Amino acid sequence: MFKKILIANRGEIALRVIRTCKEMGIKTVAVYSTADAESLHVRFADEAVCIGPPPSNLSYLKMSNIIAAAEITNADAIHPGYGFLSENAKFSKICQEHGIKFIGASPEMIDRMGDKANAKSTMIEAGVPCVPGSEGIIETFEECEKIAKETGYPVMLKASAGGGGKGMRAIWKKEDLKNAWESARQESKAAFGNDDMYMEKLIEEPRHIEIQVVGDSFGKACHLSERDCSVQRRHQKLTEETPSPFMTDELRNAMGEAAVKAAEYIKYEGAGTVEFLVDKHRNFFFMEMNTRIQVEHPITEQVIDFDLIREQIMVAAGIPISGKNYFPMMHSIECRINAEDPYNDFRPSPGKITTLHTPGGHGVRLDTHVYAGYTIPPNYDSMIAKLITTAQTREEAINKMKRALDEFVIEGIKTTIPFHRQLMDEPDYVSGNYTTKFMESFVMKDKVEE
Ligand code: MV4
């Protein structure tokens, strides 16, 4: 087992990893930018190394500084958390070259899954259901027209280097194809320095349901059921839940089996997520695979009573998984609390937290790095807390979430707490009748001043 793990991240996820390391008797090293000197991950780690100034590209993304920090502290592994360097093939490779275990995917795996067209053809080979469309990259506009015709409108053009909706276009009729082709390629070139495109049939009003998997170094994988992440705004998840209100036992078994097949086919090692689009007839299609721990992992932990960070560390240390699949025993919901103003187009609202009262009690988990007096720096992601409620039924979990949100007091900055509180009363949310289109029609009710 590792003796010392460096956590190449900040915020709640750095704290989350430190907590499990402590429980496992593993020493921890925090790294931090000068903007985070007063952050809790710095205080709770056994050692801390400053790796640069506030901008991410000079600190949390600065590979040489992080490797140097690992070397001077004698860390034998690096946990990258999510975001930052967690899916950076070059960093995974550099760790390898320095004899430091990267607790994440191999460089080859990251490259393979990071290229979406390549990931998709791999999944077709593995026998995982994919959306009908082009076989790989489309070279010319003529080919694009031909495939659109064969696939049948509406279609979707996607950037192979994409993700998060960049370089993606829905096309409903032939006349709009040329414009979409040109603009999607331009957008992709500008964002990723690559304009490879592929095409799929457009799935209308899909749900985004993902399956958590874990693979070990012996080629064995298992799944830990699903998370429904359909409530998103501009490709940012706002809340997630498990089980999915749209799930059936039959669908879970089929999607779970497909996800395990995917992971075993590529000999996936570590914790990963296989994302699917699910249509209204409960057909499911592979979308992407994430080769990292995800923000929303706690809801899975809650309903199957399992520590996913511990599992990542165990697998990275060469310990085999049990091999059995896991099924939800409870219902869990996560609300992402962001320093944003939901009454003002979710505009970022960094600054000092003057008053803080955090919710607690039975079935309430709060993963956060903030405290009263903490100043949220403007340089990073706006997520400041994850509020997670768990109960026997969905109805109780929602009820508990309302109660917990009502207890949650944050003053000095704007947060998304009022959004979540309204969401928990929204009929289409409460009934579980929502798709990825849900937020397009959601409007905040007027603020009532006390
Ligand atoms: C799709 C789709 C409909 N049909 N593909 C959005 C992010 C990108 N990685 C894939 N995305 C989509 N792909 C086909 N063939 C609809 C989306 C999509 C979406 C997917 C998941 C969650 C939210 C979304 C919001 C808009 C569009």
Short mmCIF file of C-alpha atoms and ligand atoms in Angstrom, two decimals:
data_model
loop_
_atom_site.label_atom_id
_atom_site.label_comp_id
_atom_site.label_asym_id
_atom_site.label_seq_id
_atom_site.Cartn_x
_atom_site.Cartn_y
_atom_site.Cartn_z
CA MET A 1 0.00 0.00 0.00
CA PHE A 2 1.05 3.59 -0.63
CA LYS A 3 2.72 5.40 2.25
CA LYS A 4 2.09 8.92 1.08
CA ILE A 5 -0.33 10.35 -1.48
CA LEU A 6 -0.08 13.83 -2.98
CA ILE A 7 -3.45 15.33 -3.86
CA ALA A 8 -3.12 17.40 -7.03
CA ASN A 9 -6.34 19.33 -6.50
CA ARG A 10 -8.12 21.83 -4.27
CA GLY A 11 -11.51 22.44 -2.69
CA GLU A 12 -13.93 19.79 -1.52
CA ILE A 13 -12.41 16.96 -3.56
CA ALA A 14 -8.94 17.51 -2.07
CA LEU A 15 -10.53 17.30 1.37
CA ARG A 16 -12.55 14.23 0.33
CA VAL A 17 -9.38 12.37 -0.72
CA ILE A 18 -7.47 13.43 2.42
CA ARG A 19 -10.29 12.04 4.60
CA THR A 20 -10.10 8.57 3.06
CA CYS A 21 -6.29 8.57 3.16
CA LYS A 22 -6.44 9.33 6.90
CA GLU A 23 -8.83 6.44 7.46
CA MET A 24 -6.47 4.16 5.53
CA GLY A 25 -3.40 5.29 7.48
CA ILE A 26 -1.83 6.91 4.41
CA LYS A 27 0.06 10.21 4.81
CA THR A 28 -1.10 13.11 2.63
CA VAL A 29 0.50 16.03 0.83
CA ALA A 30 -1.62 19.00 -0.21
CA VAL A 31 -0.56 21.35 -2.97
CA TYR A 32 -1.98 24.85 -3.17
CA SER A 33 -1.83 28.11 -5.04
CA THR A 34 -1.27 31.35 -3.15
CA ALA A 35 -5.05 31.99 -3.50
CA ASP A 36 -5.69 28.84 -1.45
CA ALA A 37 -3.20 29.32 1.40
CA GLU A 38 -6.10 29.59 3.86
CA SER A 39 -7.93 26.59 2.42
CA LEU A 40 -8.91 23.59 4.55
CA HIS A 41 -7.15 21.01 2.39
CA VAL A 42 -3.89 22.74 3.27
CA ARG A 43 -4.66 22.49 6.98
CA PHE A 44 -5.92 18.92 7.02
CA ALA A 45 -3.09 17.35 5.01
CA ASP A 46 0.05 16.15 6.79
CA GLU A 47 2.20 18.38 4.58
CA ALA A 48 1.49 21.18 2.14
CA VAL A 49 3.50 22.62 -0.73
CA CYS A 50 2.77 25.91 -2.50
CA ILE A 51 2.86 25.31 -6.25
CA GLY A 52 2.33 28.78 -7.66
CA PRO A 53 0.16 31.87 -8.11
CA PRO A 54 -3.67 31.86 -8.42
CA PRO A 55 -4.15 31.15 -12.17
CA SER A 56 -4.65 27.38 -12.66
CA ASN A 57 -2.20 27.16 -15.55
CA LEU A 58 0.53 28.40 -13.20
CA SER A 59 -0.41 26.17 -10.24
CA TYR A 60 -2.92 23.27 -10.34
CA LEU A 61 -2.13 22.63 -14.01
CA LYS A 62 1.61 23.16 -13.70
CA MET A 63 2.88 19.60 -14.04
CA SER A 64 6.53 20.34 -13.28
CA ASN A 65 5.65 22.05 -10.00
CA ILE A 66 3.40 19.20 -8.91
CA ILE A 67 5.97 16.53 -9.77
CA ALA A 68 8.60 18.54 -7.89
CA ALA A 69 6.28 18.72 -4.87
CA ALA A 70 5.81 14.93 -4.99
CA GLU A 71 9.56 14.37 -5.23
CA ILE A 72 10.57 16.66 -2.35
CA THR A 73 7.91 15.15 -0.07
CA ASN A 74 8.60 11.55 -1.17
CA ALA A 75 4.99 10.88 -2.17
CA ASP A 76 4.60 7.49 -3.86
CA ALA A 77 1.26 8.27 -5.55
CA ILE A 78 -0.73 11.23 -6.88
CA HIS A 79 -4.50 11.51 -6.69
CA PRO A 80 -5.69 14.07 -9.27
CA GLY A 81 -9.33 14.42 -8.13
CA TYR A 82 -11.60 15.66 -10.93
CA GLY A 83 -10.93 18.46 -13.43
CA PHE A 84 -7.40 19.91 -13.61
CA LEU A 85 -4.96 17.08 -14.54
CA SER A 86 -7.30 14.16 -13.87
CA GLU A 87 -7.72 13.27 -17.54
CA ASN A 88 -4.42 14.56 -18.85
CA ALA A 89 -2.56 11.78 -20.66
CA LYS A 90 0.73 13.67 -20.54
CA PHE A 91 0.54 14.06 -16.77
CA SER A 92 -0.36 10.40 -16.29
CA LYS A 93 2.70 9.55 -18.40
CA ILE A 94 5.01 11.92 -16.52
CA CYS A 95 3.94 10.36 -13.21
CA GLN A 96 4.76 6.92 -14.66
CA GLU A 97 8.19 8.13 -15.80
CA HIS A 98 8.93 9.44 -12.32
CA GLY A 99 7.90 6.20 -10.62
CA ILE A 100 4.90 7.89 -9.01
CA LYS A 101 1.61 5.97 -9.23
CA PHE A 102 -1.08 8.09 -10.89
CA ILE A 103 -4.39 7.18 -9.24
CA GLY A 104 -6.32 7.38 -12.46
CA ALA A 105 -6.21 6.04 -15.98
CA SER A 106 -3.10 5.15 -17.97
CA PRO A 107 -1.98 7.63 -20.67
CA GLU A 108 -3.13 5.22 -23.38
CA MET A 109 -6.59 4.88 -21.83
CA ILE A 110 -7.02 8.65 -21.45
CA ASP A 111 -6.00 9.18 -25.09
CA ARG A 112 -8.33 6.47 -26.29
CA MET A 113 -11.41 7.71 -24.41
CA GLY A 114 -10.58 11.42 -24.82
CA ASP A 115 -11.02 11.14 -28.57
CA LYS A 116 -14.81 10.69 -28.84
CA ALA A 117 -14.90 9.18 -32.34
CA ASN A 118 -12.20 6.72 -31.31
CA ALA A 119 -14.00 5.94 -28.03
CA LYS A 120 -17.16 5.27 -29.99
CA SER A 121 -15.57 2.89 -32.49
CA THR A 122 -13.93 1.06 -29.58
CA MET A 123 -17.35 0.66 -27.96
CA ILE A 124 -18.90 -0.62 -31.20
CA GLU A 125 -16.11 -3.22 -31.30
CA ALA A 126 -16.87 -4.13 -27.69
CA GLY A 127 -20.54 -4.65 -28.53
CA VAL A 128 -21.82 -1.69 -26.51
CA PRO A 129 -24.91 0.01 -28.04
CA CYS A 130 -24.04 3.30 -29.77
CA VAL A 131 -26.14 5.92 -31.59
CA PRO A 132 -26.38 5.12 -35.34
CA GLY A 133 -24.39 7.48 -37.56
CA SER A 134 -20.99 7.82 -39.21
CA GLU A 135 -18.34 5.16 -38.82
CA GLY A 136 -15.62 7.36 -37.41
CA ILE A 137 -14.45 10.74 -38.71
CA ILE A 138 -16.18 12.48 -41.62
CA GLU A 139 -13.60 13.79 -44.10
CA THR A 140 -15.58 16.02 -46.47
CA PHE A 141 -18.86 17.92 -46.63
CA GLU A 142 -20.03 15.60 -49.43
CA GLU A 143 -19.52 12.64 -47.09
CA CYS A 144 -21.30 14.58 -44.36
CA GLU A 145 -24.34 15.11 -46.61
CA LYS A 146 -24.38 11.47 -47.62
CA ILE A 147 -24.26 10.19 -44.03
CA ALA A 148 -26.94 12.67 -42.91
CA LYS A 149 -29.21 11.36 -45.64
CA GLU A 150 -28.52 7.73 -44.75
CA THR A 151 -28.95 8.34 -41.02
CA GLY A 152 -32.09 10.41 -41.52
CA TYR A 153 -32.74 13.87 -40.08
CA PRO A 154 -32.57 15.15 -37.42
CA VAL A 155 -28.86 14.45 -36.95
CA MET A 156 -26.14 15.69 -34.65
CA LEU A 157 -22.63 16.72 -35.66
CA LYS A 158 -20.09 16.22 -32.91
CA ALA A 159 -16.48 17.25 -32.46
CA SER A 160 -14.27 14.26 -31.83
CA ALA A 161 -12.16 16.31 -29.42
CA GLY A 162 -15.35 17.69 -27.85
CA GLY A 163 -17.23 17.20 -24.65
CA GLY A 164 -19.34 19.68 -22.78
CA GLY A 165 -21.28 20.54 -25.92
CA LYS A 166 -18.48 22.43 -27.71
CA GLY A 167 -18.42 21.87 -31.46
CA MET A 168 -21.81 20.14 -31.37
CA ARG A 169 -24.74 20.97 -33.69
CA ALA A 170 -28.25 19.57 -34.07
CA ILE A 171 -29.45 19.68 -37.68
CA TRP A 172 -33.12 19.25 -38.58
CA LYS A 173 -33.05 19.75 -42.35
CA LYS A 174 -30.65 19.42 -45.28
CA GLU A 175 -30.50 23.19 -45.90
CA ASP A 176 -28.95 23.78 -42.47
CA LEU A 177 -26.20 21.19 -42.84
CA LYS A 178 -23.59 23.34 -44.58
CA ASN A 179 -23.69 26.09 -41.96
CA ALA A 180 -23.58 23.59 -39.10
CA TRP A 181 -20.65 21.74 -40.67
CA GLU A 182 -18.64 24.95 -41.13
CA SER A 183 -19.40 26.50 -37.75
CA ALA A 184 -18.98 23.32 -35.70
CA ARG A 185 -15.58 22.71 -37.31
CA GLN A 186 -14.51 26.29 -36.67
CA GLU A 187 -15.63 26.14 -33.07
CA SER A 188 -13.85 22.84 -32.50
CA LYS A 189 -10.65 24.06 -34.15
CA ALA A 190 -10.62 27.16 -31.95
CA ALA A 191 -11.41 25.26 -28.74
CA PHE A 192 -9.34 22.09 -29.20
CA GLY A 193 -7.00 22.74 -32.11
CA ASN A 194 -8.68 19.87 -33.95
CA ASP A 195 -11.75 19.84 -36.20
CA ASP A 196 -12.45 16.13 -36.62
CA MET A 197 -16.21 15.57 -36.79
CA TYR A 198 -18.51 12.59 -36.57
CA MET A 199 -22.27 12.28 -36.93
CA GLU A 200 -25.10 10.66 -35.04
CA LYS A 201 -28.86 10.42 -35.24
CA LEU A 202 -30.27 13.08 -32.91
CA ILE A 203 -31.84 11.56 -29.82
CA GLU A 204 -34.68 13.89 -28.91
CA GLU A 205 -35.26 14.75 -25.25
CA PRO A 206 -32.76 12.21 -23.97
CA ARG A 207 -31.97 11.45 -20.38
CA HIS A 208 -28.34 11.47 -19.26
CA ILE A 209 -27.83 8.35 -17.19
CA GLU A 210 -24.35 7.18 -16.30
CA ILE A 211 -23.05 3.93 -14.83
CA GLN A 212 -20.25 3.91 -12.25
CA VAL A 213 -17.68 1.19 -12.91
CA VAL A 214 -14.53 -0.03 -11.20
CA GLY A 215 -11.91 -2.13 -12.96
CA ASP A 216 -8.85 -3.79 -11.43
CA SER A 217 -5.39 -4.62 -12.70
CA PHE A 218 -6.47 -8.22 -13.41
CA GLY A 219 -8.90 -7.21 -16.16
CA LYS A 220 -12.01 -7.65 -14.03
CA ALA A 221 -14.67 -4.93 -13.79
CA CYS A 222 -17.94 -4.43 -11.93
CA HIS A 223 -20.63 -1.77 -11.93
CA LEU A 224 -22.14 0.23 -9.09
CA SER A 225 -25.43 1.13 -10.80
CA GLU A 226 -26.51 4.46 -12.22
CA ARG A 227 -26.73 8.17 -11.58
CA ASP A 228 -29.28 10.33 -13.37
CA CYS A 229 -27.61 13.60 -14.37
CA SER A 230 -30.31 14.98 -16.67
CA VAL A 231 -30.77 18.22 -14.74
CA GLN A 232 -28.11 20.33 -16.45
CA ARG A 233 -27.79 23.91 -17.57
CA ARG A 234 -25.39 24.76 -20.39
CA HIS A 235 -23.76 21.36 -19.91
CA GLN A 236 -23.19 22.00 -16.22
CA LYS A 237 -24.82 19.49 -13.92
CA LEU A 238 -26.90 21.07 -11.18
CA THR A 239 -28.24 18.05 -9.34
CA GLU A 240 -27.94 14.30 -9.67
CA GLU A 241 -29.76 11.35 -8.13
CA THR A 242 -29.63 7.60 -7.80
CA PRO A 243 -31.55 5.49 -8.54
CA SER A 244 -32.81 7.26 -11.65
CA PRO A 245 -36.57 7.82 -11.46
CA PHE A 246 -36.67 6.50 -15.06
CA MET A 247 -34.84 3.27 -14.23
CA THR A 248 -36.27 -0.25 -14.28
CA ASP A 249 -34.55 -3.40 -13.00
CA GLU A 250 -34.35 -4.64 -16.56
CA LEU A 251 -32.77 -1.43 -17.88
CA ARG A 252 -30.30 -1.29 -14.99
CA ASN A 253 -29.15 -4.82 -15.66
CA ALA A 254 -28.78 -4.14 -19.38
CA MET A 255 -26.92 -0.82 -18.90
CA GLY A 256 -24.79 -2.27 -16.09
CA GLU A 257 -23.84 -5.22 -18.25
CA ALA A 258 -22.97 -2.91 -21.18
CA ALA A 259 -20.82 -0.70 -18.91
CA VAL A 260 -18.93 -3.72 -17.51
CA LYS A 261 -18.45 -5.01 -21.05
CA ALA A 262 -17.03 -1.63 -22.04
CA ALA A 263 -14.66 -1.51 -19.06
CA GLU A 264 -13.44 -5.09 -19.46
CA TYR A 265 -12.97 -4.75 -23.21
CA ILE A 266 -10.50 -1.92 -22.72
CA LYS A 267 -9.06 -3.50 -19.53
CA TYR A 268 -10.05 -0.39 -17.62
CA GLU A 269 -8.27 0.08 -14.31
CA GLY A 270 -9.68 2.28 -11.59
CA ALA A 271 -12.97 4.12 -11.11
CA GLY A 272 -14.68 5.27 -14.27
CA THR A 273 -18.05 6.36 -15.55
CA VAL A 274 -19.77 5.20 -18.70
CA GLU A 275 -22.22 7.89 -19.84
CA PHE A 276 -25.31 6.93 -21.78
CA LEU A 277 -28.13 8.75 -23.53
CA VAL A 278 -31.46 7.07 -22.83
CA ASP A 279 -34.41 7.77 -25.12
CA LYS A 280 -38.09 7.76 -24.18
CA HIS A 281 -38.44 4.09 -25.17
CA ARG A 282 -35.60 3.21 -22.78
CA ASN A 283 -33.14 2.50 -25.58
CA PHE A 284 -29.69 3.41 -24.33
CA PHE A 285 -26.60 4.52 -26.25
CA PHE A 286 -22.97 4.97 -25.24
CA MET A 287 -22.02 8.65 -25.16
CA GLU A 288 -18.65 9.06 -23.43
CA MET A 289 -16.46 7.45 -20.83
CA ASN A 290 -14.94 9.49 -18.02
CA THR A 291 -11.67 8.15 -16.71
CA ARG A 292 -11.77 9.91 -13.33
CA ILE A 293 -13.70 10.12 -10.08
CA GLN A 294 -16.67 12.40 -10.69
CA VAL A 295 -18.14 15.27 -8.71
CA GLU A 296 -21.37 13.32 -8.12
CA HIS A 297 -19.71 10.11 -6.84
CA PRO A 298 -21.06 10.54 -3.26
CA ILE A 299 -24.66 9.64 -4.15
CA THR A 300 -23.44 6.23 -5.30
CA GLU A 301 -21.42 5.87 -2.10
CA GLN A 302 -24.51 6.67 -0.06
CA VAL A 303 -26.88 4.16 -1.65
CA ILE A 304 -24.49 1.22 -1.78
CA ASP A 305 -22.43 1.99 1.35
CA PHE A 306 -19.09 2.04 -0.42
CA ASP A 307 -16.05 4.37 -0.38
CA LEU A 308 -15.14 5.01 -4.01
CA ILE A 309 -11.92 6.87 -3.19
CA ARG A 310 -10.77 3.94 -1.07
CA GLU A 311 -11.56 1.62 -3.96
CA GLN A 312 -9.53 3.80 -6.36
CA ILE A 313 -6.56 3.63 -4.01
CA MET A 314 -6.90 -0.15 -3.50
CA VAL A 315 -7.10 -0.86 -7.22
CA ALA A 316 -4.15 1.46 -7.92
CA ALA A 317 -2.17 -0.51 -5.32
CA GLY A 318 -2.86 -3.73 -7.24
CA ILE A 319 -5.58 -5.20 -5.03
CA PRO A 320 -8.32 -7.09 -6.91
CA ILE A 321 -11.99 -6.06 -6.77
CA SER A 322 -14.61 -8.41 -5.34
CA GLY A 323 -16.15 -8.76 -8.80
CA LYS A 324 -19.78 -8.44 -7.80
CA ASN A 325 -22.05 -5.64 -8.97
CA TYR A 326 -23.75 -3.25 -6.56
CA PHE A 327 -27.37 -2.11 -6.50
CA PRO A 328 -28.94 0.85 -4.73
CA MET A 329 -30.41 0.13 -1.31
CA MET A 330 -31.52 3.72 -0.68
CA HIS A 331 -32.27 6.91 -2.61
CA SER A 332 -29.76 9.74 -2.72
CA ILE A 333 -29.79 13.24 -4.23
CA GLU A 334 -26.96 15.72 -4.62
CA CYS A 335 -27.42 19.46 -5.01
CA ARG A 336 -24.36 21.32 -6.22
CA ILE A 337 -24.14 24.56 -4.28
CA ASN A 338 -22.35 27.11 -6.46
CA ALA A 339 -21.26 30.65 -5.68
CA GLU A 340 -23.57 31.95 -8.41
CA ASP A 341 -26.68 34.11 -8.52
CA PRO A 342 -29.60 32.00 -9.78
CA TYR A 343 -31.73 35.14 -10.06
CA ASN A 344 -29.15 36.64 -12.42
CA ASP A 345 -28.45 34.01 -15.08
CA PHE A 346 -26.27 32.03 -12.64
CA ARG A 347 -23.60 34.73 -12.74
CA PRO A 348 -20.50 33.87 -10.62
CA SER A 349 -20.50 35.45 -7.17
CA PRO A 350 -17.09 35.01 -5.54
CA GLY A 351 -16.20 36.83 -2.31
CA LYS A 352 -16.16 36.42 1.44
CA ILE A 353 -18.58 34.18 3.32
CA THR A 354 -19.55 36.32 6.28
CA THR A 355 -22.05 33.93 7.91
CA LEU A 356 -22.26 30.18 7.54
CA HIS A 357 -24.62 27.67 9.05
CA THR A 358 -24.43 24.20 7.57
CA PRO A 359 -27.26 21.65 7.61
CA GLY A 360 -26.90 18.33 9.38
CA GLY A 361 -28.90 15.54 10.94
CA HIS A 362 -29.84 12.06 9.82
CA GLY A 363 -29.29 11.33 6.14
CA VAL A 364 -27.54 14.60 5.40
CA ARG A 365 -23.99 14.71 4.01
CA LEU A 366 -22.21 17.94 3.18
CA ASP A 367 -18.94 17.79 1.23
CA THR A 368 -17.38 21.23 1.35
CA HIS A 369 -14.16 23.08 1.98
CA VAL A 370 -15.72 26.40 2.98
CA TYR A 371 -16.08 27.90 6.47
CA ALA A 372 -17.27 31.18 7.99
CA GLY A 373 -14.80 33.89 7.03
CA TYR A 374 -13.56 31.98 3.97
CA THR A 375 -13.07 34.00 0.79
CA ILE A 376 -13.99 32.23 -2.46
CA PRO A 377 -11.30 33.11 -4.98
CA PRO A 378 -12.52 34.13 -8.45
CA ASN A 379 -9.95 31.93 -10.20
CA TYR A 380 -11.58 28.53 -10.01
CA ASP A 381 -14.82 26.60 -10.42
CA SER A 382 -17.77 28.14 -8.59
CA MET A 383 -18.86 24.96 -6.78
CA ILE A 384 -18.47 25.48 -3.02
CA ALA A 385 -20.42 22.56 -1.57
CA LYS A 386 -22.28 19.38 -2.37
CA LEU A 387 -25.36 18.79 -0.28
CA ILE A 388 -26.38 15.15 -0.32
CA THR A 389 -29.47 13.66 1.25
CA THR A 390 -30.18 9.95 1.53
CA ALA A 391 -33.34 8.14 2.59
CA GLN A 392 -35.33 4.98 1.94
CA THR A 393 -37.45 6.54 -0.79
CA ARG A 394 -37.14 9.32 -3.36
CA GLU A 395 -39.95 11.24 -1.74
CA GLU A 396 -38.19 11.20 1.63
CA ALA A 397 -34.87 12.18 0.06
CA ILE A 398 -36.54 15.20 -1.59
CA ASN A 399 -38.27 16.09 1.65
CA LYS A 400 -35.01 15.86 3.53
CA MET A 401 -33.30 17.98 0.86
CA LYS A 402 -35.91 20.72 1.33
CA ARG A 403 -35.34 20.65 5.08
CA ALA A 404 -31.53 20.71 4.66
CA LEU A 405 -31.66 23.56 2.12
CA ASP A 406 -33.86 25.55 4.51
CA GLU A 407 -31.26 25.09 7.27
CA PHE A 408 -28.37 26.11 5.02
CA VAL A 409 -27.39 29.75 5.60
CA ILE A 410 -24.63 31.38 3.58
CA GLU A 411 -24.24 35.14 3.75
CA GLY A 412 -21.85 37.46 1.94
CA ILE A 413 -22.17 35.82 -1.47
CA LYS A 414 -24.99 34.62 -3.72
CA THR A 415 -25.48 30.87 -4.00
CA THR A 416 -27.62 28.38 -5.90
CA ILE A 417 -29.42 27.31 -2.69
CA PRO A 418 -32.65 29.17 -3.69
CA PHE A 419 -32.59 27.46 -7.09
CA HIS A 420 -32.40 24.01 -5.54
CA ARG A 421 -35.13 24.87 -3.05
CA GLN A 422 -37.46 25.85 -5.90
CA LEU A 423 -36.46 22.80 -7.92
CA MET A 424 -37.51 20.51 -5.06
CA ASP A 425 -41.05 21.93 -5.42
CA GLU A 426 -41.18 21.79 -9.24
CA PRO A 427 -43.87 19.29 -10.33
CA ASP A 428 -41.82 17.78 -13.19
CA TYR A 429 -38.86 17.31 -10.89
CA VAL A 430 -40.92 15.87 -8.05
CA SER A 431 -42.62 13.41 -10.41
CA GLY A 432 -39.24 12.39 -11.86
CA ASN A 433 -40.52 13.38 -15.27
CA TYR A 434 -37.48 15.31 -16.52
CA THR A 435 -34.99 15.08 -19.39
CA THR A 436 -31.90 17.05 -20.43
CA LYS A 437 -34.34 19.66 -21.82
CA PHE A 438 -35.79 20.36 -18.37
CA MET A 439 -33.70 23.46 -17.58
CA GLU A 440 -34.53 25.11 -20.92
CA SER A 441 -37.98 25.90 -19.59
CA PHE A 442 -37.22 26.34 -15.89
CA VAL A 443 -37.65 29.90 -14.60
CA MET A 444 -36.90 31.10 -11.09
CA LYS A 445 -39.87 32.39 -9.18
CA ASP A 446 -39.50 35.89 -7.83
CA LYS A 447 -37.46 36.38 -4.72
CA VAL A 448 -39.50 37.00 -1.58
CA GLU A 449 -37.65 39.27 0.81
CA GLU A 450 -38.21 38.55 4.47
C1 MV4 B 1 -26.40 13.94 -28.05
C2 MV4 B 1 -27.71 14.43 -27.84
C3 MV4 B 1 -28.72 13.96 -28.66
N1 MV4 B 1 -28.44 13.07 -29.63
N2 MV4 B 1 -26.19 13.05 -29.02
C4 MV4 B 1 -24.20 16.84 -24.92
C5 MV4 B 1 -22.81 16.79 -24.41
C6 MV4 B 1 -22.12 15.88 -25.31
N3 MV4 B 1 -21.04 15.24 -24.70
C7 MV4 B 1 -23.19 14.96 -25.79
N4 MV4 B 1 -24.41 15.68 -25.70
C8 MV4 B 1 -25.54 15.29 -26.35
N5 MV4 B 1 -25.37 14.34 -27.31
C9 MV4 B 1 -27.19 12.62 -29.80
N6 MV4 B 1 -26.96 11.74 -30.78
C10 MV4 B 1 -27.90 15.37 -26.83
C11 MV4 B 1 -26.83 15.81 -26.08
C12 MV4 B 1 -27.12 16.78 -25.05
C13 MV4 B 1 -26.99 16.46 -23.69
C14 MV4 B 1 -26.54 15.23 -23.24
C15 MV4 B 1 -26.41 14.95 -21.91
C16 MV4 B 1 -26.74 15.91 -20.97
C17 MV4 B 1 -27.18 17.14 -21.37
C18 MV4 B 1 -27.31 17.44 -22.71
C19 MV4 B 1 -27.78 18.70 -23.12
C20 MV4 B 1 -27.88 18.98 -24.45
C21 MV4 B 1 -27.54 18.03 -25.40
#
